[in-house]
Short mmCIF file of C-alpha atoms in Angstrom, two decimals:
data_model
loop_
_atom_site.label_atom_id
_atom_site.label_comp_id
_atom_site.label_asym_id
_atom_site.label_seq_id
_atom_site.Cartn_x
_atom_site.Cartn_y
_atom_site.Cartn_z
CA UNK A 83 -2.16 17.46 17.97
CA UNK A 84 -4.18 14.37 17.00
CA UNK A 85 -2.66 10.94 17.21
CA UNK A 86 -1.89 9.01 14.07
CA UNK A 87 -4.90 6.71 14.66
CA UNK A 88 -7.24 9.69 15.10
CA UNK A 89 -5.80 11.21 11.95
CA UNK A 90 -6.40 8.00 9.98
CA UNK A 91 -9.98 7.76 11.31
CA UNK A 92 -10.64 11.34 10.22
CA UNK A 93 -9.29 10.57 6.74
CA UNK A 94 -11.59 7.53 6.45
CA UNK A 95 -14.53 9.67 7.62
CA UNK A 96 -13.66 12.39 5.10
CA UNK A 97 -13.31 9.84 2.31
CA UNK A 98 -16.73 8.41 3.01
CA UNK A 99 -18.35 11.85 2.84
CA UNK A 100 -16.82 13.06 -0.45
CA UNK A 101 -19.08 12.63 -3.50
CA UNK A 102 -19.71 8.97 -2.73
CA UNK A 103 -23.22 9.28 -4.15
CA UNK A 104 -21.65 9.77 -7.57
CA UNK A 105 -20.27 6.25 -7.40
CA UNK A 106 -23.65 4.68 -6.72
CA UNK A 107 -27.17 6.02 -6.49
CA UNK A 108 -27.90 3.89 -3.43
CA UNK A 109 -28.45 6.24 -0.49
CA UNK A 110 -27.30 3.69 2.09
CA UNK A 111 -23.94 3.44 0.36
CA UNK A 112 -23.59 7.19 -0.02
CA UNK A 113 -24.05 7.96 3.66
CA UNK A 114 -22.03 5.08 5.09
CA UNK A 115 -18.63 5.92 6.49
CA UNK A 116 -15.61 3.70 6.10
CA UNK A 117 -15.13 2.15 9.51
CA UNK A 118 -11.41 1.59 9.01
CA UNK A 119 -8.89 0.91 6.30
CA UNK A 120 -9.99 -2.73 6.02
CA UNK A 121 -13.50 -1.52 5.21
CA UNK A 122 -12.10 0.88 2.60
CA UNK A 123 -9.95 -1.92 1.11
CA UNK A 124 -12.93 -4.27 0.92
CA UNK A 125 -15.20 -1.72 -0.74
CA UNK A 126 -12.71 -0.73 -3.44
CA UNK A 127 -11.30 -2.81 -6.26
CA UNK A 128 -7.58 -3.53 -6.73
CA UNK A 129 -7.69 -1.30 -9.82
CA UNK A 130 -9.14 1.59 -7.85
CA UNK A 131 -6.57 1.10 -5.08
CA UNK A 132 -3.72 0.90 -7.63
CA UNK A 133 -4.82 4.19 -9.16
CA UNK A 134 -5.09 5.78 -5.71
CA UNK A 135 -1.70 4.52 -4.53
CA UNK A 136 -0.09 5.37 -7.86
CA UNK A 137 -1.09 8.99 -7.46
CA UNK A 138 0.01 9.32 -3.84
CA UNK A 139 2.80 6.85 -3.06
CA UNK A 140 5.65 7.75 -5.34
CA UNK A 141 9.32 8.59 -4.69
CA UNK A 142 8.69 12.05 -6.19
CA UNK A 143 6.13 12.79 -3.47
CA UNK A 144 7.46 10.80 -0.53
CA UNK A 145 11.24 10.37 -0.58
CA UNK A 146 12.61 6.88 -0.13
CA UNK A 147 14.40 8.06 3.02
CA UNK A 148 11.02 8.87 4.55
CA UNK A 149 9.19 5.84 3.18
CA UNK A 150 11.74 3.17 4.18
CA UNK A 151 11.23 3.48 7.96
CA UNK A 152 7.47 3.53 7.41
CA UNK A 153 7.65 0.32 5.38
CA UNK A 154 9.85 -1.35 7.99
CA UNK A 155 7.39 -0.52 10.73
CA UNK A 156 4.34 -1.50 8.69
CA UNK A 157 5.75 -4.80 7.44
CA UNK A 158 6.85 -5.74 10.96
CA UNK A 159 3.22 -5.41 12.07
CA UNK A 160 1.49 -7.52 9.42
CA UNK A 161 0.81 -11.20 10.03
CA UNK A 162 3.54 -13.61 8.87
CA UNK A 163 1.28 -15.23 6.26
CA UNK A 164 0.41 -11.77 4.86
CA UNK A 165 4.10 -10.87 4.82
CA UNK A 166 4.77 -14.05 2.80
CA UNK A 167 2.03 -13.04 0.35
CA UNK A 168 3.53 -9.56 -0.01
CA UNK A 169 7.01 -10.97 -0.67
CA UNK A 170 5.61 -13.49 -3.14
CA UNK A 171 3.76 -10.72 -5.00
CA UNK A 172 6.87 -8.52 -5.20
CA UNK A 173 8.95 -11.42 -6.55
CA UNK A 174 6.23 -12.38 -9.05
CA UNK A 175 6.05 -8.90 -10.55
CA UNK A 176 9.81 -8.33 -10.45
CA UNK A 177 10.34 -11.67 -12.18
CA UNK A 178 8.14 -10.42 -15.03
CA UNK A 179 10.79 -7.70 -15.45
CA UNK A 180 13.48 -10.39 -15.67
CA UNK A 181 14.73 -9.77 -12.12
CA UNK A 182 15.63 -13.13 -10.64
CA UNK A 183 14.90 -13.88 -6.96
CA UNK A 184 18.41 -15.21 -6.33
CA UNK A 185 20.01 -12.12 -7.86
CA UNK A 186 17.74 -9.88 -5.74
CA UNK A 187 18.69 -11.89 -2.66
CA UNK A 188 22.36 -11.13 -3.28
CA UNK A 189 21.87 -7.54 -4.41
CA UNK A 190 19.64 -6.57 -1.46
CA UNK A 191 21.41 -8.65 1.18
CA UNK A 192 18.34 -10.78 1.93
CA UNK A 193 18.64 -13.80 4.20
CA UNK A 194 16.73 -15.89 1.63
CA UNK A 195 14.69 -15.59 -1.53
CA UNK A 196 12.04 -18.00 -0.24
CA UNK A 197 8.98 -15.88 0.69
CA UNK A 198 7.95 -18.38 3.37
CA UNK A 199 11.27 -17.92 5.19
CA UNK A 200 11.81 -14.19 4.75
CA UNK A 201 12.01 -11.98 7.80
CA UNK A 202 10.17 -8.68 8.13
CA UNK A 203 13.52 -6.99 7.46
CA UNK A 204 13.93 -8.96 4.21
CA UNK A 205 10.45 -8.00 3.00
CA UNK A 206 11.12 -4.38 3.99
CA UNK A 207 14.29 -4.32 1.89
CA UNK A 208 12.40 -5.82 -1.04
CA UNK A 209 9.56 -3.32 -0.66
CA UNK A 210 11.97 -0.37 -0.40
CA UNK A 211 13.87 -1.51 -3.48
CA UNK A 212 10.63 -1.83 -5.41
CA UNK A 213 9.30 1.52 -4.19
CA UNK A 214 12.45 3.30 -5.33
CA UNK A 215 13.21 1.41 -8.56
CA UNK A 216 9.84 0.09 -9.76
CA UNK A 217 7.06 2.26 -8.27
CA UNK A 218 4.47 0.81 -10.64
CA UNK A 219 5.12 -2.67 -9.24
CA UNK A 220 5.02 -1.25 -5.72
CA UNK A 221 1.55 0.21 -6.42
CA UNK A 222 0.34 -3.04 -7.97
CA UNK A 223 1.44 -5.10 -4.96
CA UNK A 224 -0.15 -2.63 -2.51
CA UNK A 225 -3.37 -2.77 -4.51
CA UNK A 226 -3.32 -6.57 -4.31
CA UNK A 227 -2.10 -6.67 -0.68
CA UNK A 228 -3.38 -3.44 0.92
CA UNK A 229 -2.75 -4.61 4.49
CA UNK A 230 0.57 -2.77 4.65
CA UNK A 231 -1.07 0.62 4.18
CA UNK A 232 -3.09 0.48 7.38
CA UNK A 233 0.13 0.25 9.40
CA UNK A 234 1.80 3.29 7.89
CA UNK A 235 1.91 5.79 10.70
CA UNK A 236 3.47 8.89 9.21
CA UNK A 237 0.83 11.63 9.02
CA UNK A 238 2.37 12.89 5.77
CA UNK A 239 1.88 9.47 4.17
CA UNK A 240 -1.65 9.19 5.55
CA UNK A 241 -2.43 12.73 4.43
CA UNK A 242 -1.25 12.13 0.89
CA UNK A 243 -3.32 8.95 0.70
CA UNK A 244 -6.32 10.87 2.02
CA UNK A 245 -5.93 13.68 -0.48
CA UNK A 246 -5.47 11.24 -3.36
CA UNK A 247 -8.48 9.21 -2.26
CA UNK A 248 -10.64 12.33 -2.05
CA UNK A 249 -9.53 13.30 -5.57
CA UNK A 250 -10.22 9.76 -6.79
CA UNK A 251 -13.69 9.75 -5.26
CA UNK A 252 -14.42 13.16 -6.75
CA UNK A 253 -13.26 12.12 -10.23
CA UNK A 254 -15.48 9.02 -10.37
CA UNK A 255 -18.57 10.93 -11.52
#
């Protein structure tokens, strides 16, 4: 059985080979493979990523019980400044829904509501809450801050993202 990294590389290779010429007539672009998730994230827009994640990362497809440990692991691996940005983005979008940071701190048992002082565990709780209760905000934040996705290790999660990305690439004709 292939390792998770090999699996992710194969997904990126498959994504790069699926109807990419329909996105752009430039031959160099159509034959280039995505080198890694960072390359994929740089060559897609936040809107494209939001659409992709919205189709694949949803509690109806991946249960919260399966996604929570993945988020914990992924958030623990991102750089502290990126983790701050992720927390800040979640709070920004949740605040637009009239969910106050202090209330969320109490409700979720966070150590603080200050994004600069939040632990990986705090950000994981915030991400899990958002995934379960506000999936549209979860997708928006991932589209803006896609760094979390590259650390998801579950082959089911990676597979769903790969399938959704292939469908997205095929539908952009």
